[in-house]
Amino acid sequence: MRIARFTTGDDSRFGAVGQDESGETVIAVLDGDPLYRSIQLTGERLSLPEVRLLAPVIPRSKVIGVGRNYAAHAAELGNEAPAEPLLFLKPNTSVIGPDDPIVLPEQSADVHHEAELAVVIGRIAKAVPRDRVRDVIFGYTCANDVTARDLQKRDNQWARAKGFDTFCPLGPWIETDLDPADLAVRCRVNGEERQAGRTSQLIFDVPTLIEYISAAFTLLPGDVILTGTPAGVGPVVAGDHVAVTVEGIGALTNPVVAAE
């Protein structure tokens, strides 16, 4: 099932994305937030053009990033592949949704795109063994771990470089029924392909990541794990349009704008 968060101009709502008898994409409106209550349809249906898609989840707790989780990406930046998962946090204020602008901060002159598969946690999880990982996953979505590369190098830690407002686009929806073992992850900028990898190339796969992360700190419903980016990262400038696609989910597109 594909779960979207959307608005028609008022408060945000949730819906199940599918097709009607004519093949048109529609959203069947849900009663409440499916992260916190069982899925119940209200009976209302809306066509996709009638709504504005929002980030499918706003983490109430945290976004956990995993650095250098593709060997080729680690190498392209002159780094060795880590011996164990390299973790960092992004604030929930960095999260935006489909078509929301990525704002280039004045502090940076070298902002990069990073296409990723994101995991959305569905229940409280602590010290989860890898054979129980599926029990705590709500679903998967596309992510762009936008990074101020110059600040990342200058600060010697990653909080500022990856934590600016608008630096965590998520969307377009959450796919709840997906095997993350071997999915294509791509990034196109202005239609030109920049990144193309597969989740089978991850150094640490999704079960390993959740086992490792949940041993360090408790995961809460709505927490998001960014699993890492394939090789091909590069700069974006004002006027660019960035499209992240993950096989089996869809495309997440965001324009890039300069700070006002």
Short mmCIF file of C-alpha atoms in Angstrom, two decimals:
data_model
loop_
_atom_site.label_atom_id
_atom_site.label_comp_id
_atom_site.label_asym_id
_atom_site.label_seq_id
_atom_site.Cartn_x
_atom_site.Cartn_y
_atom_site.Cartn_z
CA MET A 1 0.00 0.00 0.00
CA ARG A 2 1.14 3.53 -0.76
CA ILE A 3 0.41 6.03 1.99
CA ALA A 4 0.50 9.74 1.17
CA ARG A 5 0.26 12.80 3.35
CA PHE A 6 -1.46 15.67 1.55
CA THR A 7 -3.43 18.86 1.82
CA THR A 8 -6.23 20.45 -0.15
CA GLY A 9 -5.55 23.83 1.39
CA ASP A 10 -6.49 23.14 4.98
CA ASP A 11 -4.96 20.74 7.49
CA SER A 12 -2.83 17.81 6.36
CA ARG A 13 -4.51 14.45 5.88
CA PHE A 14 -3.47 10.93 4.92
CA GLY A 15 -4.63 8.71 2.12
CA ALA A 16 -4.02 5.45 0.30
CA VAL A 17 -2.78 6.01 -3.25
CA GLY A 18 -4.15 3.77 -6.00
CA GLN A 19 -5.95 3.73 -9.32
CA ASP A 20 -9.66 3.81 -10.03
CA GLU A 21 -11.50 1.84 -12.68
CA SER A 22 -10.41 4.27 -15.42
CA GLY A 23 -6.74 4.06 -14.45
CA GLU A 24 -6.64 7.54 -12.87
CA THR A 25 -4.46 7.90 -9.78
CA VAL A 26 -6.66 8.63 -6.77
CA ILE A 27 -6.22 9.06 -3.05
CA ALA A 28 -8.63 7.23 -0.74
CA VAL A 29 -8.73 9.43 2.36
CA LEU A 30 -7.87 7.79 5.68
CA ASP A 31 -9.29 8.53 9.10
CA GLY A 32 -6.30 9.80 11.10
CA ASP A 33 -2.58 9.09 10.96
CA PRO A 34 -1.91 5.43 10.01
CA LEU A 35 1.29 5.45 12.08
CA TYR A 36 -0.79 5.71 15.23
CA ARG A 37 -4.07 3.97 14.41
CA SER A 38 -5.29 1.16 12.21
CA ILE A 39 -6.04 2.04 8.60
CA GLN A 40 -9.64 3.13 8.19
CA LEU A 41 -11.10 4.60 5.01
CA THR A 42 -13.47 7.56 5.26
CA GLY A 43 -15.07 6.83 1.90
CA GLU A 44 -13.85 10.11 0.40
CA ARG A 45 -11.76 9.94 -2.76
CA LEU A 46 -9.70 12.65 -4.40
CA SER A 47 -7.83 12.69 -7.70
CA LEU A 48 -4.10 13.28 -7.43
CA PRO A 49 -4.24 16.68 -9.23
CA GLU A 50 -6.72 17.90 -6.58
CA VAL A 51 -4.19 17.66 -3.76
CA ARG A 52 -0.73 18.91 -2.85
CA LEU A 53 1.51 16.14 -1.65
CA LEU A 54 3.44 16.83 1.56
CA ALA A 55 6.39 15.03 3.10
CA PRO A 56 4.82 11.64 3.85
CA VAL A 57 6.07 11.80 7.44
CA ILE A 58 7.40 14.53 9.73
CA PRO A 59 9.57 12.66 12.24
CA ARG A 60 8.55 13.62 15.78
CA SER A 61 11.90 12.39 17.04
CA LYS A 62 14.74 12.10 14.51
CA VAL A 63 16.13 11.42 11.07
CA ILE A 64 19.12 9.07 11.22
CA GLY A 65 21.58 9.21 8.34
CA VAL A 66 24.12 6.57 7.41
CA GLY A 67 27.32 7.87 5.87
CA ARG A 68 29.54 6.18 3.28
CA ASN A 69 27.32 3.13 2.98
CA TYR A 70 28.20 2.56 -0.69
CA ALA A 71 31.88 1.76 -1.25
CA ALA A 72 32.04 3.68 -4.54
CA HIS A 73 30.59 6.81 -2.92
CA ALA A 74 33.09 6.63 -0.06
CA ALA A 75 35.90 6.29 -2.60
CA GLU A 76 34.74 9.19 -4.80
CA LEU A 77 35.17 11.55 -1.83
CA GLY A 78 38.53 10.06 -0.89
CA ASN A 79 37.31 8.05 2.08
CA GLU A 80 37.64 4.43 3.09
CA ALA A 81 34.54 2.32 3.57
CA PRO A 82 33.64 2.22 7.28
CA ALA A 83 34.07 -0.95 9.32
CA GLU A 84 30.68 -0.36 10.95
CA PRO A 85 27.76 1.97 10.16
CA LEU A 86 28.66 5.65 10.36
CA LEU A 87 25.67 7.49 11.86
CA PHE A 88 24.59 11.11 11.99
CA LEU A 89 21.35 12.95 12.77
CA LYS A 90 19.33 15.47 10.79
CA PRO A 91 16.72 17.64 12.54
CA ASN A 92 13.08 17.22 11.60
CA THR A 93 13.09 20.89 10.55
CA SER A 94 15.18 19.82 7.54
CA VAL A 95 12.28 17.76 6.15
CA ILE A 96 10.33 19.00 3.11
CA GLY A 97 8.02 17.28 0.66
CA PRO A 98 7.61 16.84 -3.09
CA ASP A 99 8.03 20.01 -5.15
CA ASP A 100 9.09 22.05 -2.11
CA PRO A 101 12.22 24.10 -2.84
CA ILE A 102 15.67 23.16 -1.59
CA VAL A 103 17.04 26.47 -0.34
CA LEU A 104 20.77 27.03 -0.78
CA PRO A 105 22.17 28.56 2.42
CA GLU A 106 24.34 31.64 2.20
CA GLN A 107 26.98 29.88 4.33
CA SER A 108 27.77 27.31 1.64
CA ALA A 109 29.14 27.46 -1.90
CA ASP A 110 29.03 23.70 -2.57
CA VAL A 111 25.68 21.99 -1.93
CA HIS A 112 25.31 18.40 -3.18
CA HIS A 113 22.43 16.06 -3.93
CA GLU A 114 22.41 12.55 -2.40
CA ALA A 115 19.70 10.14 -3.55
CA GLU A 116 18.73 7.51 -0.98
CA LEU A 117 16.23 4.86 0.05
CA ALA A 118 14.63 5.90 3.35
CA VAL A 119 13.10 3.58 5.93
CA VAL A 120 10.13 4.77 8.02
CA ILE A 121 9.82 3.18 11.46
CA GLY A 122 6.34 2.10 12.52
CA ARG A 123 6.63 1.21 16.20
CA ILE A 124 8.81 1.74 19.25
CA ALA A 125 11.98 -0.27 18.68
CA LYS A 126 14.95 -0.92 20.94
CA ALA A 127 17.69 -3.54 20.43
CA VAL A 128 15.88 -5.16 17.50
CA PRO A 129 17.52 -8.39 16.24
CA ARG A 130 17.85 -8.55 12.46
CA ASP A 131 15.33 -11.37 12.17
CA ARG A 132 12.67 -9.09 13.75
CA VAL A 133 13.43 -5.96 11.75
CA ARG A 134 10.41 -6.26 9.46
CA ASP A 135 8.16 -6.00 12.54
CA VAL A 136 9.24 -2.41 13.20
CA ILE A 137 9.24 -1.04 9.62
CA PHE A 138 6.19 0.91 8.48
CA GLY A 139 7.46 1.37 4.94
CA TYR A 140 9.89 3.04 2.58
CA THR A 141 10.17 6.34 0.73
CA CYS A 142 12.61 8.34 -1.42
CA ALA A 143 15.01 10.77 0.21
CA ASN A 144 17.56 13.38 -0.77
CA ASP A 145 20.24 13.81 1.91
CA VAL A 146 21.22 17.31 0.77
CA THR A 147 24.70 18.21 2.03
CA ALA A 148 26.77 21.37 2.18
CA ARG A 149 29.99 19.62 1.20
CA ASP A 150 32.31 22.52 1.99
CA LEU A 151 30.88 22.88 5.50
CA GLN A 152 31.06 19.13 6.04
CA LYS A 153 34.81 19.27 5.37
CA ARG A 154 35.33 22.47 7.35
CA ASP A 155 33.39 21.53 10.50
CA ASN A 156 34.87 18.04 10.93
CA GLN A 157 31.39 16.88 11.92
CA TRP A 158 28.20 16.81 9.91
CA ALA A 159 25.38 18.40 11.91
CA ARG A 160 25.40 21.81 10.23
CA ALA A 161 26.31 20.56 6.75
CA LYS A 162 23.36 18.16 6.63
CA GLY A 163 20.94 19.90 8.95
CA PHE A 164 19.91 23.12 7.20
CA ASP A 165 16.21 23.75 6.68
CA THR A 166 15.02 22.01 3.46
CA PHE A 167 18.00 19.60 3.42
CA CYS A 168 15.88 16.43 3.78
CA PRO A 169 13.29 16.09 1.01
CA LEU A 170 11.10 13.00 1.47
CA GLY A 171 8.36 11.53 -0.72
CA PRO A 172 6.30 11.24 -2.71
CA TRP A 173 4.64 8.67 -0.42
CA ILE A 174 5.43 5.68 1.76
CA GLU A 175 5.35 2.22 0.16
CA THR A 176 4.49 -0.31 2.86
CA ASP A 177 4.95 -3.46 0.78
CA LEU A 178 8.50 -3.51 -0.58
CA ASP A 179 11.61 -5.68 -0.41
CA PRO A 180 14.58 -3.30 0.03
CA ALA A 181 17.26 -5.85 -0.86
CA ASP A 182 17.88 -4.87 -4.51
CA LEU A 183 16.22 -1.65 -5.64
CA ALA A 184 17.48 0.88 -8.17
CA VAL A 185 18.30 4.29 -6.65
CA ARG A 186 18.80 7.16 -9.09
CA CYS A 187 19.21 10.91 -9.16
CA ARG A 188 18.66 13.17 -12.16
CA VAL A 189 19.40 16.88 -12.22
CA ASN A 190 17.60 18.78 -14.99
CA GLY A 191 16.93 15.42 -16.63
CA GLU A 192 20.58 14.35 -16.65
CA GLU A 193 21.35 11.19 -14.71
CA ARG A 194 23.94 11.79 -12.01
CA GLN A 195 23.54 8.78 -9.70
CA ALA A 196 22.58 5.18 -10.45
CA GLY A 197 23.04 2.45 -7.88
CA ARG A 198 21.24 -0.47 -6.30
CA THR A 199 20.51 -1.20 -2.67
CA SER A 200 22.21 -4.57 -3.15
CA GLN A 201 25.43 -2.52 -3.16
CA LEU A 202 24.88 -1.23 0.37
CA ILE A 203 27.78 -2.10 2.66
CA PHE A 204 25.30 -2.49 5.53
CA ASP A 205 21.82 -3.62 4.48
CA VAL A 206 18.55 -2.49 6.07
CA PRO A 207 18.34 -5.28 8.70
CA THR A 208 21.94 -4.64 9.75
CA LEU A 209 21.30 -0.91 10.03
CA ILE A 210 18.19 -1.23 12.16
CA GLU A 211 19.83 -3.79 14.44
CA TYR A 212 22.86 -1.50 14.85
CA ILE A 213 20.96 1.76 15.27
CA SER A 214 18.34 0.42 17.67
CA ALA A 215 21.13 -0.96 19.87
CA ALA A 216 22.35 2.63 20.31
CA PHE A 217 19.07 4.46 20.82
CA THR A 218 15.34 3.83 20.79
CA LEU A 219 13.54 4.28 17.50
CA LEU A 220 10.06 5.82 17.62
CA PRO A 221 7.13 5.70 15.18
CA GLY A 222 7.83 8.10 12.34
CA ASP A 223 11.60 8.07 12.73
CA VAL A 224 13.33 7.94 9.34
CA ILE A 225 16.57 6.16 8.47
CA LEU A 226 18.47 7.34 5.38
CA THR A 227 20.35 4.27 4.18
CA GLY A 228 23.17 5.91 2.19
CA THR A 229 23.79 7.25 -1.28
CA PRO A 230 25.43 5.68 -4.35
CA ALA A 231 28.33 7.24 -6.24
CA GLY A 232 27.78 10.26 -8.44
CA VAL A 233 26.99 12.98 -5.90
CA GLY A 234 27.58 16.49 -7.13
CA PRO A 235 26.64 20.14 -6.81
CA VAL A 236 23.27 21.75 -7.40
CA VAL A 237 22.71 25.43 -8.09
CA ALA A 238 19.72 27.75 -8.08
CA GLY A 239 17.39 26.92 -10.96
CA ASP A 240 18.13 23.20 -10.95
CA HIS A 241 15.45 20.55 -10.60
CA VAL A 242 16.48 17.40 -8.73
CA ALA A 243 14.60 14.10 -9.15
CA VAL A 244 15.30 11.15 -6.85
CA THR A 245 13.74 7.84 -7.86
CA VAL A 246 13.67 4.54 -6.01
CA GLU A 247 12.42 1.44 -7.77
CA GLY A 248 9.02 0.37 -6.51
CA ILE A 249 8.26 3.73 -4.89
CA GLY A 250 8.31 6.57 -7.41
CA ALA A 251 9.96 9.93 -7.96
CA LEU A 252 10.67 12.78 -5.55
CA THR A 253 11.28 16.07 -7.37
CA ASN A 254 12.41 19.37 -5.87
CA PRO A 255 13.53 22.70 -7.37
CA VAL A 256 16.64 24.42 -6.05
CA VAL A 257 16.49 28.09 -5.11
CA ALA A 258 18.84 30.66 -3.61
CA ALA A 259 18.26 32.00 -0.14
CA GLU A 260 16.34 35.27 -0.15
#
